[in-house]
Amino acid sequence: MRTSTLFAALAAISIAATAAIGAEDPTADTVVATVNGANITLGQMIALRTTLPEQYLQLDDKALFDGILQQIIQQTALAGTTTPTKKDELMLENTRIGYLAGTVLETTAAEAVSDEAVKAAYDAKYAKAAPSKEYNAAHILVPTEEEAKAIKAELDKGADFDTIAKEKSTGPSGPNAGDLGWFSAGMMVKPFEDAVMAMKPGEVSAPVQTEFGWHIIKLKEMRDAAVPTLEDAKEELSGDLRQKAVEARVKEITDGAKVEKMTDGIDPAVIKSETILAN
């Protein structure tokens, strides 16, 4: 049931609420209600709270407590009206496996980020690295090589780049004389980037083909990229650290696991059949 139904009323549920929540030292096993004889514990409620969107966590304690309890009462009552199918059991097992695997990776990611680790990553990427470059360029984009060659010939004869860009470029930057603004490595498709990096300011390229068409590129300016401060780069570097730690952990655990595949003779097409779940 979606969390948006957290406070929806469900009629005709008969429950026996217990007084256990009034105990002096409640624990995760403290029973807070029963539904048709099935216990609901304080631990279940607290676990559910950790999954709620932030908006629900702004509620006062009593509203949050009552809402979570009603949510679990509803779910328990509904779940008790059906017998799990084979597919249900398998889905529950997949959910269990996915949850436990997720907790391992969450812990791994959290442990990978520290002030020391972020500072070391910053030094490696920025403080000790050679300055990167930024480029300010414009282009004229046309569909065919023939058009690009013809435009290049016009430019070689002295035609104005900005004027032709406004008249003939099919790209969204055309009305702005083909201006692309400032960009750095990795922001453009590779053939375009390679051409720009081989140019000097003021040069106009030969036709360059990319997935978008044919480009005539003019490199206007080039400068050293500003190095971000540690604070500015912290979020990016933390994300990199988490990603690398997770990838390393997955590889380490998987490589160390004893894996035996028994798939010989099984047609891969069977993955599309749900009828097998009825067996």
Short mmCIF file of C-alpha atoms in Angstrom, two decimals:
data_model
loop_
_atom_site.label_atom_id
_atom_site.label_comp_id
_atom_site.label_asym_id
_atom_site.label_seq_id
_atom_site.Cartn_x
_atom_site.Cartn_y
_atom_site.Cartn_z
CA MET A 1 0.00 0.00 0.00
CA ARG A 2 1.33 3.44 -0.91
CA THR A 3 2.42 5.78 1.86
CA SER A 4 -0.12 8.31 0.51
CA THR A 5 -2.80 6.11 2.12
CA LEU A 6 -1.09 6.38 5.49
CA PHE A 7 -4.12 7.91 7.15
CA ALA A 8 -6.88 6.37 4.97
CA ALA A 9 -9.69 4.83 6.91
CA LEU A 10 -10.31 1.11 6.38
CA ALA A 11 -13.76 0.02 7.51
CA ALA A 12 -14.77 -3.23 9.12
CA ILE A 13 -11.39 -4.18 10.62
CA SER A 14 -11.76 -5.89 13.95
CA ILE A 15 -8.64 -5.54 16.07
CA ALA A 16 -7.67 -6.19 19.63
CA ALA A 17 -5.43 -3.35 20.72
CA THR A 18 -3.09 -4.14 23.57
CA ALA A 19 -1.82 -2.03 26.45
CA ALA A 20 1.75 -3.22 25.98
CA ILE A 21 2.87 0.13 24.56
CA GLY A 22 2.42 1.55 27.99
CA ALA A 23 5.18 -0.64 29.33
CA GLU A 24 8.03 1.22 30.99
CA ASP A 25 10.74 -0.16 28.72
CA PRO A 26 9.27 -0.97 25.30
CA THR A 27 11.46 -2.98 22.93
CA ALA A 28 11.35 -3.90 19.25
CA ASP A 29 9.31 -6.97 20.27
CA THR A 30 6.72 -5.03 22.22
CA VAL A 31 3.28 -5.87 20.80
CA VAL A 32 1.25 -2.72 20.10
CA ALA A 33 -1.80 -4.32 18.46
CA THR A 34 -3.15 -7.57 17.09
CA VAL A 35 -5.15 -8.09 13.91
CA ASN A 36 -7.11 -11.35 13.80
CA GLY A 37 -4.54 -12.78 16.19
CA ALA A 38 -1.46 -11.54 14.26
CA ASN A 39 0.89 -9.41 16.33
CA ILE A 40 2.07 -5.97 15.30
CA THR A 41 5.23 -4.87 17.11
CA LEU A 42 6.81 -1.56 17.94
CA GLY A 43 9.84 -2.65 15.92
CA GLN A 44 7.69 -2.96 12.79
CA MET A 45 6.44 0.57 13.30
CA ILE A 46 9.90 2.03 13.76
CA ALA A 47 11.20 0.16 10.69
CA LEU A 48 8.33 1.53 8.61
CA ARG A 49 9.03 5.06 9.84
CA THR A 50 12.55 4.90 8.39
CA THR A 51 11.06 4.41 4.91
CA LEU A 52 8.62 7.34 4.97
CA PRO A 53 9.06 10.48 2.86
CA GLU A 54 10.30 13.56 4.70
CA GLN A 55 6.87 15.20 4.62
CA TYR A 56 5.44 12.58 6.99
CA LEU A 57 8.33 12.97 9.42
CA GLN A 58 7.26 16.57 10.05
CA LEU A 59 4.12 15.38 11.84
CA ASP A 60 3.92 15.53 15.61
CA ASP A 61 4.80 12.31 17.40
CA LYS A 62 1.26 11.20 18.16
CA ALA A 63 -0.02 11.77 14.63
CA LEU A 64 2.99 9.94 13.22
CA PHE A 65 2.63 7.08 15.71
CA ASP A 66 -1.10 6.66 15.09
CA GLY A 67 -0.71 6.94 11.33
CA ILE A 68 2.03 4.32 11.14
CA LEU A 69 0.09 1.95 13.38
CA GLN A 70 -3.03 2.32 11.22
CA GLN A 71 -0.93 1.73 8.10
CA ILE A 72 0.37 -1.58 9.44
CA ILE A 73 -3.08 -2.57 10.73
CA GLN A 74 -4.50 -2.07 7.24
CA GLN A 75 -1.69 -3.98 5.58
CA THR A 76 -1.90 -6.85 8.08
CA ALA A 77 -5.66 -7.12 7.66
CA LEU A 78 -5.37 -7.15 3.87
CA ALA A 79 -2.46 -9.60 3.82
CA GLY A 80 -4.46 -11.97 6.03
CA THR A 81 -7.17 -12.33 3.42
CA THR A 82 -4.98 -14.10 0.89
CA THR A 83 -2.74 -17.15 0.63
CA PRO A 84 0.66 -16.34 -0.94
CA THR A 85 1.16 -17.82 -4.39
CA LYS A 86 4.47 -19.19 -5.64
CA LYS A 87 5.08 -15.85 -7.35
CA ASP A 88 4.30 -14.01 -4.09
CA GLU A 89 6.81 -16.11 -2.17
CA LEU A 90 9.49 -15.57 -4.80
CA MET A 91 8.84 -11.82 -4.89
CA LEU A 92 9.13 -11.67 -1.11
CA GLU A 93 12.42 -13.57 -1.25
CA ASN A 94 13.75 -11.25 -3.95
CA THR A 95 12.73 -8.28 -1.82
CA ARG A 96 14.51 -9.75 1.20
CA ILE A 97 17.69 -10.37 -0.80
CA GLY A 98 17.57 -6.93 -2.39
CA TYR A 99 17.04 -5.22 0.93
CA LEU A 100 19.91 -7.01 2.65
CA ALA A 101 22.24 -6.38 -0.30
CA GLY A 102 21.21 -2.74 -0.24
CA THR A 103 22.08 -2.37 3.44
CA VAL A 104 25.59 -3.73 2.75
CA LEU A 105 26.10 -1.19 -0.03
CA GLU A 106 24.62 1.68 1.98
CA THR A 107 27.05 0.95 4.80
CA THR A 108 29.93 0.62 2.33
CA ALA A 109 29.07 3.97 0.71
CA ALA A 110 28.74 5.75 4.05
CA GLU A 111 32.05 4.42 5.34
CA ALA A 112 33.85 5.55 2.18
CA VAL A 113 33.26 9.25 2.85
CA SER A 114 35.27 11.09 5.48
CA ASP A 115 36.89 14.51 5.62
CA GLU A 116 40.28 12.88 5.08
CA ALA A 117 39.09 10.84 2.09
CA VAL A 118 37.43 13.84 0.48
CA LYS A 119 40.56 15.96 0.97
CA ALA A 120 42.76 13.26 -0.56
CA ALA A 121 40.41 12.95 -3.52
CA TYR A 122 40.42 16.73 -3.95
CA ASP A 123 44.21 16.88 -3.94
CA ALA A 124 44.43 14.07 -6.48
CA LYS A 125 41.85 15.58 -8.83
CA TYR A 126 42.46 19.29 -8.49
CA ALA A 127 45.26 20.50 -6.23
CA LYS A 128 47.99 18.35 -7.79
CA ALA A 129 46.56 18.07 -11.28
CA ALA A 130 47.63 20.11 -14.27
CA PRO A 131 45.18 22.94 -15.05
CA SER A 132 42.44 21.88 -17.42
CA LYS A 133 41.22 24.03 -20.29
CA GLU A 134 37.91 25.63 -21.12
CA TYR A 135 36.87 26.55 -24.63
CA ASN A 136 34.56 29.20 -26.04
CA ALA A 137 33.39 28.19 -29.49
CA ALA A 138 30.67 28.63 -32.07
CA HIS A 139 29.56 26.34 -34.87
CA ILE A 140 27.51 26.13 -38.00
CA LEU A 141 25.54 22.87 -38.16
CA VAL A 142 24.16 21.50 -41.44
CA PRO A 143 22.81 18.09 -42.47
CA THR A 144 25.26 17.13 -45.22
CA GLU A 145 28.97 17.16 -45.93
CA GLU A 146 28.36 18.96 -49.23
CA GLU A 147 26.69 21.88 -47.46
CA ALA A 148 29.46 22.01 -44.86
CA LYS A 149 32.16 22.08 -47.55
CA ALA A 150 30.36 24.83 -49.41
CA ILE A 151 30.10 26.92 -46.25
CA LYS A 152 33.76 26.37 -45.44
CA ALA A 153 34.66 27.58 -48.92
CA GLU A 154 32.62 30.74 -48.36
CA LEU A 155 34.35 31.36 -45.04
CA ASP A 156 37.77 30.84 -46.61
CA LYS A 157 36.86 33.58 -49.07
CA GLY A 158 36.09 36.02 -46.27
CA ALA A 159 32.40 35.46 -45.55
CA ASP A 160 31.28 36.42 -42.04
CA PHE A 161 30.95 33.40 -39.73
CA ASP A 162 28.23 34.93 -37.55
CA THR A 163 26.08 35.91 -40.51
CA ILE A 164 26.24 32.46 -42.11
CA ALA A 165 25.54 30.79 -38.76
CA LYS A 166 22.38 32.85 -38.33
CA GLU A 167 21.26 32.15 -41.90
CA LYS A 168 22.17 28.49 -42.37
CA SER A 169 22.89 26.68 -39.09
CA THR A 170 20.18 24.17 -38.22
CA GLY A 171 21.20 23.87 -34.57
CA PRO A 172 19.42 25.67 -31.71
CA SER A 173 22.42 27.98 -31.36
CA GLY A 174 22.01 29.23 -34.93
CA PRO A 175 19.99 32.38 -34.09
CA ASN A 176 22.74 33.29 -31.65
CA ALA A 177 25.41 33.12 -34.36
CA GLY A 178 26.17 29.51 -33.42
CA ASP A 179 27.57 30.52 -30.02
CA LEU A 180 28.05 27.56 -27.65
CA GLY A 181 29.50 29.47 -24.72
CA TRP A 182 32.24 28.08 -22.52
CA PHE A 183 32.67 24.33 -22.11
CA SER A 184 35.32 21.90 -20.92
CA ALA A 185 36.44 18.38 -21.79
CA GLY A 186 33.68 15.81 -21.64
CA MET A 187 30.85 18.23 -22.35
CA MET A 188 30.77 17.77 -26.13
CA VAL A 189 30.59 14.66 -28.31
CA LYS A 190 34.05 13.31 -28.97
CA PRO A 191 34.58 14.21 -32.67
CA PHE A 192 33.56 17.79 -31.92
CA GLU A 193 35.70 17.92 -28.77
CA ASP A 194 38.72 16.44 -30.54
CA ALA A 195 38.47 19.05 -33.28
CA VAL A 196 38.20 21.93 -30.80
CA MET A 197 41.16 20.74 -28.75
CA ALA A 198 43.35 20.64 -31.85
CA MET A 199 42.53 24.25 -32.77
CA LYS A 200 43.98 27.61 -31.81
CA PRO A 201 41.83 30.63 -30.93
CA GLY A 202 40.56 32.34 -34.07
CA GLU A 203 40.77 29.22 -36.25
CA VAL A 204 37.86 27.74 -38.19
CA SER A 205 37.75 23.99 -38.68
CA ALA A 206 37.20 21.84 -41.70
CA PRO A 207 33.82 20.02 -41.70
CA VAL A 208 33.47 17.73 -38.66
CA GLN A 209 30.88 14.96 -38.59
CA THR A 210 29.00 13.96 -35.42
CA GLU A 211 25.73 12.18 -34.75
CA PHE A 212 24.00 15.57 -35.10
CA GLY A 213 25.27 16.38 -38.58
CA TRP A 214 28.20 18.32 -40.03
CA HIS A 215 29.84 21.16 -38.13
CA ILE A 216 32.06 24.07 -39.06
CA ILE A 217 33.62 25.14 -35.77
CA LYS A 218 35.16 28.46 -34.79
CA LEU A 219 37.27 28.52 -31.64
CA LYS A 220 36.91 31.97 -30.12
CA GLU A 221 38.85 31.75 -26.88
CA MET A 222 40.63 29.30 -24.62
CA ARG A 223 41.49 29.63 -20.92
CA ASP A 224 42.61 27.67 -17.89
CA ALA A 225 39.60 26.31 -16.03
CA ALA A 226 39.03 27.72 -12.57
CA VAL A 227 39.82 25.17 -9.87
CA PRO A 228 36.84 24.65 -7.54
CA THR A 229 37.31 25.04 -3.82
CA LEU A 230 37.25 22.00 -1.59
CA GLU A 231 33.80 23.00 -0.33
CA ASP A 232 32.44 23.43 -3.86
CA ALA A 233 33.80 20.04 -4.94
CA LYS A 234 32.81 18.16 -1.78
CA GLU A 235 29.48 16.82 -3.05
CA GLU A 236 30.95 15.66 -6.36
CA LEU A 237 33.95 14.03 -4.69
CA SER A 238 31.79 12.34 -2.05
CA GLY A 239 29.65 10.86 -4.81
CA ASP A 240 32.75 9.58 -6.59
CA LEU A 241 34.06 8.00 -3.38
CA ARG A 242 30.74 6.29 -2.68
CA GLN A 243 30.46 4.98 -6.24
CA LYS A 244 34.00 3.61 -6.30
CA ALA A 245 33.58 1.99 -2.88
CA VAL A 246 30.33 0.32 -3.89
CA GLU A 247 31.78 -0.98 -7.16
CA ALA A 248 34.84 -2.34 -5.35
CA ARG A 249 32.67 -3.97 -2.66
CA VAL A 250 30.41 -5.64 -5.22
CA LYS A 251 33.42 -7.01 -7.08
CA GLU A 252 35.17 -8.15 -3.91
CA ILE A 253 32.15 -9.99 -2.52
CA THR A 254 31.07 -11.47 -5.85
CA ASP A 255 34.59 -12.60 -6.76
CA GLY A 256 34.96 -14.18 -3.33
CA ALA A 257 31.65 -16.02 -3.48
CA LYS A 258 31.43 -19.64 -4.55
CA VAL A 259 29.18 -19.39 -7.60
CA GLU A 260 27.99 -22.40 -9.56
CA LYS A 261 25.72 -21.85 -12.55
CA MET A 262 23.45 -24.71 -13.63
CA THR A 263 21.95 -23.13 -16.73
CA ASP A 264 22.99 -25.66 -19.38
CA GLY A 265 19.96 -26.88 -21.27
CA ILE A 266 17.71 -24.04 -20.15
CA ASP A 267 16.29 -21.97 -23.00
CA PRO A 268 16.87 -18.28 -22.14
CA ALA A 269 13.44 -17.51 -23.60
CA VAL A 270 11.88 -19.10 -20.51
CA ILE A 271 12.62 -15.84 -18.67
CA LYS A 272 9.60 -14.33 -20.45
CA SER A 273 7.15 -16.97 -19.24
CA GLU A 274 5.21 -16.43 -16.04
CA THR A 275 3.25 -19.65 -16.38
CA ILE A 276 6.18 -21.48 -14.83
CA LEU A 277 5.45 -19.64 -11.57
CA ALA A 278 2.22 -21.60 -11.25
CA ASN A 279 4.15 -24.87 -10.88
#
